[in-house]
PDB file of C-alpha atoms in Angstrom:
ATOM      1  CA  UNK A 163      95.787  91.480 123.232  1.00 36.00           C
ATOM      2  CA  UNK A 164      98.284  93.786 121.351  1.00 45.00           C
ATOM      3  CA  UNK A 165     101.617  94.658 122.830  1.00 46.00           C
ATOM      4  CA  UNK A 166     104.315  97.009 121.590  1.00 54.00           C
ATOM      5  CA  UNK A 167     106.436  94.922 124.080  1.00 52.00           C
ATOM      6  CA  UNK A 168     106.555  91.120 124.108  1.00 54.00           C
ATOM      7  CA  UNK A 169     108.671  88.880 126.431  1.00 53.00           C
ATOM      8  CA  UNK A 170     110.628  86.295 124.703  1.00 52.00           C
ATOM      9  CA  UNK A 171     111.310  82.828 125.889  1.00 54.00           C
ATOM     10  CA  UNK A 172     114.081  83.867 128.188  1.00 54.00           C
ATOM     11  CA  UNK A 173     111.941  86.634 129.783  1.00 62.00           C
ATOM     12  CA  UNK A 174     113.650  89.561 127.858  1.00 64.00           C
ATOM     13  CA  UNK A 175     111.354  92.304 126.656  1.00 82.00           C
ATOM     14  CA  UNK A 176     111.090  92.815 122.883  1.00 88.00           C
ATOM     15  CA  UNK A 177     110.134  96.337 121.914  1.00 94.00           C
ATOM     16  CA  UNK A 178     108.692  97.361 118.575  1.00 95.00           C
ATOM     17  CA  UNK A 179     107.715 100.426 116.550  1.00 97.00           C
ATOM     18  CA  UNK A 180     106.009 100.689 113.232  1.00 98.00           C
ATOM     19  CA  UNK A 181     106.689 103.540 110.813  1.00 97.00           C
ATOM     20  CA  UNK A 182     104.984 104.130 107.496  1.00 98.00           C
ATOM     21  CA  UNK A 183     106.530 106.072 104.701  1.00 98.00           C
ATOM     22  CA  UNK A 184     106.283 106.867 100.936  1.00 97.00           C
ATOM     23  CA  UNK A 185     109.493 104.917 100.232  1.00 94.00           C
ATOM     24  CA  UNK A 186     112.700 103.458 101.813  1.00 93.00           C
ATOM     25  CA  UNK A 187     116.136 104.098 100.274  1.00 91.00           C
ATOM     26  CA  UNK A 188     119.225 102.223 101.228  1.00 88.00           C
ATOM     27  CA  UNK A 189     122.223 104.497 101.110  1.00 87.00           C
ATOM     28  CA  UNK A 190     125.917 103.336 101.299  1.00 88.00           C
ATOM     29  CA  UNK A 191     127.711 105.097 104.135  1.00 86.00           C
ATOM     30  CA  UNK A 192     131.065 103.035 103.863  1.00 87.00           C
ATOM     31  CA  UNK A 193     132.267  99.980 102.200  1.00 88.00           C
ATOM     32  CA  UNK A 194     129.888  97.133 103.163  1.00 79.00           C
ATOM     33  CA  UNK A 195     127.692  99.284 105.352  1.00 80.00           C
ATOM     34  CA  UNK A 196     124.487 101.004 104.391  1.00 82.00           C
ATOM     35  CA  UNK A 197     121.891 103.163 106.133  1.00 86.00           C
ATOM     36  CA  UNK A 198     118.209 103.328 105.510  1.00 87.00           C
ATOM     37  CA  UNK A 199     116.477 106.635 104.673  1.00 90.00           C
ATOM     38  CA  UNK A 200     112.745 106.852 105.133  1.00 93.00           C
ATOM     39  CA  UNK A 201     111.085 109.055 102.506  1.00 94.00           C
ATOM     40  CA  UNK A 202     108.327 111.134 103.894  1.00 96.00           C
ATOM     41  CA  UNK A 203     107.321 109.135 107.131  1.00 96.00           C
ATOM     42  CA  UNK A 204     103.603 109.561 107.659  1.00 97.00           C
ATOM     43  CA  UNK A 205     100.428 108.458 109.322  1.00 98.00           C
ATOM     44  CA  UNK A 206      98.099 109.327 106.360  1.00 98.00           C
ATOM     45  CA  UNK A 207      98.279 108.828 102.721  1.00 97.00           C
ATOM     46  CA  UNK A 208      96.296 110.884 100.041  1.00 96.00           C
ATOM     47  CA  UNK A 209      94.692 109.285  96.999  1.00 96.00           C
ATOM     48  CA  UNK A 210      92.753 111.108  94.212  1.00 96.00           C
ATOM     49  CA  UNK A 211      89.682 108.809  94.612  1.00 96.00           C
ATOM     50  CA  UNK A 212      88.729 105.530  95.898  1.00 96.00           C
ATOM     51  CA  UNK A 213      88.885 102.638  95.113  1.00 97.00           C
ATOM     52  CA  UNK A 214      92.513 103.230  94.358  1.00 97.00           C
ATOM     53  CA  UNK A 215      95.807 101.273  94.374  1.00 97.00           C
ATOM     54  CA  UNK A 216      98.674 102.711  96.625  1.00 97.00           C
ATOM     55  CA  UNK A 217     102.283 101.697  96.981  1.00 98.00           C
ATOM     56  CA  UNK A 218     103.948 102.510 100.300  1.00 98.00           C
ATOM     57  CA  UNK A 219     106.716 101.277 102.733  1.00 97.00           C
ATOM     58  CA  UNK A 220     106.715 100.025 106.194  1.00 98.00           C
ATOM     59  CA  UNK A 221     109.610  99.911 108.640  1.00 97.00           C
ATOM     60  CA  UNK A 222     109.259  97.761 111.796  1.00 96.00           C
ATOM     61  CA  UNK A 223     111.983  98.539 114.406  1.00 94.00           C
ATOM     62  CA  UNK A 224     112.655  95.803 116.924  1.00 93.00           C
ATOM     63  CA  UNK A 225     114.920  95.531 119.971  1.00 92.00           C
ATOM     64  CA  UNK A 226     115.448  92.313 121.919  1.00 89.00           C
ATOM     65  CA  UNK A 227     113.817  90.066 119.315  1.00 86.00           C
ATOM     66  CA  UNK A 228     114.388  86.348 120.045  1.00 81.00           C
ATOM     67  CA  UNK A 229     115.578  84.339 116.993  1.00 78.00           C
ATOM     68  CA  UNK A 230     115.253  81.021 118.830  1.00 78.00           C
ATOM     69  CA  UNK A 231     113.538  78.128 117.155  1.00 80.00           C
ATOM     70  CA  UNK A 232     111.966  78.913 113.801  1.00 85.00           C
ATOM     71  CA  UNK A 233     110.574  82.445 113.964  1.00 87.00           C
ATOM     72  CA  UNK A 234     107.759  83.293 111.489  1.00 92.00           C
ATOM     73  CA  UNK A 235     106.875  86.862 110.761  1.00 94.00           C
ATOM     74  CA  UNK A 236     103.748  88.327 109.244  1.00 97.00           C
ATOM     75  CA  UNK A 237     102.950  91.873 108.313  1.00 98.00           C
ATOM     76  CA  UNK A 238      99.285  92.683 107.456  1.00 98.00           C
ATOM     77  CA  UNK A 239      97.392  95.526 106.094  1.00 98.00           C
ATOM     78  CA  UNK A 240      93.919  95.522 107.791  1.00 98.00           C
ATOM     79  CA  UNK A 241      90.888  97.504 107.133  1.00 98.00           C
ATOM     80  CA  UNK A 242      88.784  99.075 110.047  1.00 96.00           C
ATOM     81  CA  UNK A 243      86.911  95.711 110.470  1.00 97.00           C
ATOM     82  CA  UNK A 244      90.137  93.657 110.747  1.00 97.00           C
ATOM     83  CA  UNK A 245      89.899  92.199 107.197  1.00 98.00           C
ATOM     84  CA  UNK A 246      93.205  91.431 105.623  1.00 98.00           C
ATOM     85  CA  UNK A 247      93.638  93.457 102.461  1.00 97.00           C
ATOM     86  CA  UNK A 248      97.348  92.658 101.892  1.00 98.00           C
ATOM     87  CA  UNK A 249     100.075  90.690 103.735  1.00 97.00           C
ATOM     88  CA  UNK A 250     103.646  89.704 103.539  1.00 97.00           C
ATOM     89  CA  UNK A 251     104.714  86.645 105.616  1.00 96.00           C
ATOM     90  CA  UNK A 252     107.738  84.396 105.791  1.00 94.00           C
ATOM     91  CA  UNK A 253     109.772  82.227 108.094  1.00 92.00           C
ATOM     92  CA  UNK A 254     113.018  84.051 109.184  1.00 88.00           C
ATOM     93  CA  UNK A 255     116.359  82.416 108.426  1.00 86.00           C
ATOM     94  CA  UNK A 256     117.245  82.648 112.252  1.00 76.00           C
ATOM     95  CA  UNK A 257     120.877  81.417 112.028  1.00 78.00           C
ATOM     96  CA  UNK A 258     121.710  84.053 109.264  1.00 75.00           C
ATOM     97  CA  UNK A 259     119.942  86.778 111.165  1.00 76.00           C
ATOM     98  CA  UNK A 260     121.547  85.959 114.417  1.00 75.00           C
ATOM     99  CA  UNK A 261     125.073  86.014 112.834  1.00 73.00           C
ATOM    100  CA  UNK A 262     124.372  89.572 111.598  1.00 69.00           C
ATOM    101  CA  UNK A 263     122.566  91.066 114.670  1.00 76.00           C
ATOM    102  CA  UNK A 264     124.079  94.399 115.771  1.00 81.00           C
ATOM    103  CA  UNK A 265     125.678  94.999 119.255  1.00 85.00           C
ATOM    104  CA  UNK A 266     122.471  96.989 120.243  1.00 88.00           C
ATOM    105  CA  UNK A 267     120.221  94.059 119.828  1.00 86.00           C
ATOM    106  CA  UNK A 268     118.134  95.859 117.303  1.00 88.00           C
ATOM    107  CA  UNK A 269     116.787  94.448 114.049  1.00 87.00           C
ATOM    108  CA  UNK A 270     114.670  96.281 111.443  1.00 90.00           C
ATOM    109  CA  UNK A 271     112.244  94.887 108.815  1.00 93.00           C
ATOM    110  CA  UNK A 272     111.890  97.131 105.710  1.00 94.00           C
ATOM    111  CA  UNK A 273     108.930  96.211 103.551  1.00 95.00           C
ATOM    112  CA  UNK A 274     107.429  97.534 100.295  1.00 96.00           C
ATOM    113  CA  UNK A 275     103.685  97.178  99.920  1.00 97.00           C
ATOM    114  CA  UNK A 276     102.975  97.609  96.212  1.00 97.00           C
ATOM    115  CA  UNK A 277      99.613  98.347  94.564  1.00 97.00           C
ATOM    116  CA  UNK A 278      97.497  97.743  97.666  1.00 98.00           C
ATOM    117  CA  UNK A 279      93.832  98.314  96.780  1.00 97.00           C
ATOM    118  CA  UNK A 280      92.076 100.633  99.188  1.00 98.00           C
ATOM    119  CA  UNK A 281      88.274 100.475  98.545  1.00 97.00           C
ATOM    120  CA  UNK A 282      87.385 103.412 100.717  1.00 97.00           C
ATOM    121  CA  UNK A 283      88.795 106.292 102.660  1.00 97.00           C
ATOM    122  CA  UNK A 284      89.152 105.823 106.433  1.00 98.00           C
ATOM    123  CA  UNK A 285      91.254 104.046 109.175  1.00 98.00           C
ATOM    124  CA  UNK A 286      93.421 101.158 108.262  1.00 98.00           C
ATOM    125  CA  UNK A 287      96.102  99.238 110.301  1.00 98.00           C
ATOM    126  CA  UNK A 288      99.534  97.643 109.802  1.00 98.00           C
ATOM    127  CA  UNK A 289      99.905  94.543 112.062  1.00 98.00           C
ATOM    128  CA  UNK A 290     103.200  92.859 112.980  1.00 97.00           C
ATOM    129  CA  UNK A 291     102.917  89.326 114.046  1.00 96.00           C
ATOM    130  CA  UNK A 292     105.683  86.887 115.361  1.00 93.00           C
ATOM    131  CA  UNK A 293     104.881  83.293 115.470  1.00 92.00           C
ATOM    132  CA  UNK A 294     101.198  83.967 115.098  1.00 93.00           C
ATOM    133  CA  UNK A 295     100.960  86.511 117.960  1.00 93.00           C
ATOM    134  CA  UNK A 296     100.286  90.053 117.192  1.00 95.00           C
ATOM    135  CA  UNK A 297     103.054  92.163 118.646  1.00 95.00           C
ATOM    136  CA  UNK A 298     102.151  95.658 117.464  1.00 96.00           C
ATOM    137  CA  UNK A 299      99.647  97.473 115.303  1.00 97.00           C
ATOM    138  CA  UNK A 300      99.828 101.066 113.780  1.00 98.00           C
ATOM    139  CA  UNK A 301      96.803 102.855 112.567  1.00 98.00           C
ATOM    140  CA  UNK A 302      96.977 105.069 109.428  1.00 98.00           C
ATOM    141  CA  UNK A 303      94.411 106.862 107.339  1.00 98.00           C
ATOM    142  CA  UNK A 304      93.611 106.891 103.621  1.00 98.00           C
ATOM    143  CA  UNK A 305      92.367 110.333 102.625  1.00 97.00           C
ATOM    144  CA  UNK A 306      90.630 111.226  99.319  1.00 97.00           C
ATOM    145  CA  UNK A 307      92.176 114.439  98.013  1.00 92.00           C
ATOM    146  CA  UNK A 308      90.963 115.196  94.434  1.00 80.00           C
ATOM    147  CA  UNK A 309      93.535 117.856  94.016  1.00 74.00           C
ATOM    148  CA  UNK A 310      96.524 115.528  93.848  1.00 65.00           C
TER     149      UNK A 310
END
């Protein structure tokens, strides 16, 4: 089952949202502080033909995420039949992350997927997993537009 909310070990709710975009830029706003800027957030990408490689960014917003134990995160690009076509996964340095968590209890993941091969137009998904459990999934579409 897929949730956009997941209860952590203490019973607190973790909320998530997945946003796709063309690119993410980090902009300094003051000494030692930066803000992220999403370039063209979207739910669809155009390619001139398929198969084709495409680079894009994904931001996963979280609130109330538990950093207890040894958290392991996975971000997958799936086709309409749930085949993995690309993925980024890693253990989180929990102690380092906990030391830098903000007072709102939010934590964002900013990912760049580069040269992902899309073999056909249609629906695809970004999946966010925590410790092997799918937390959230976002659908997006690849559209062939020969005019680009």
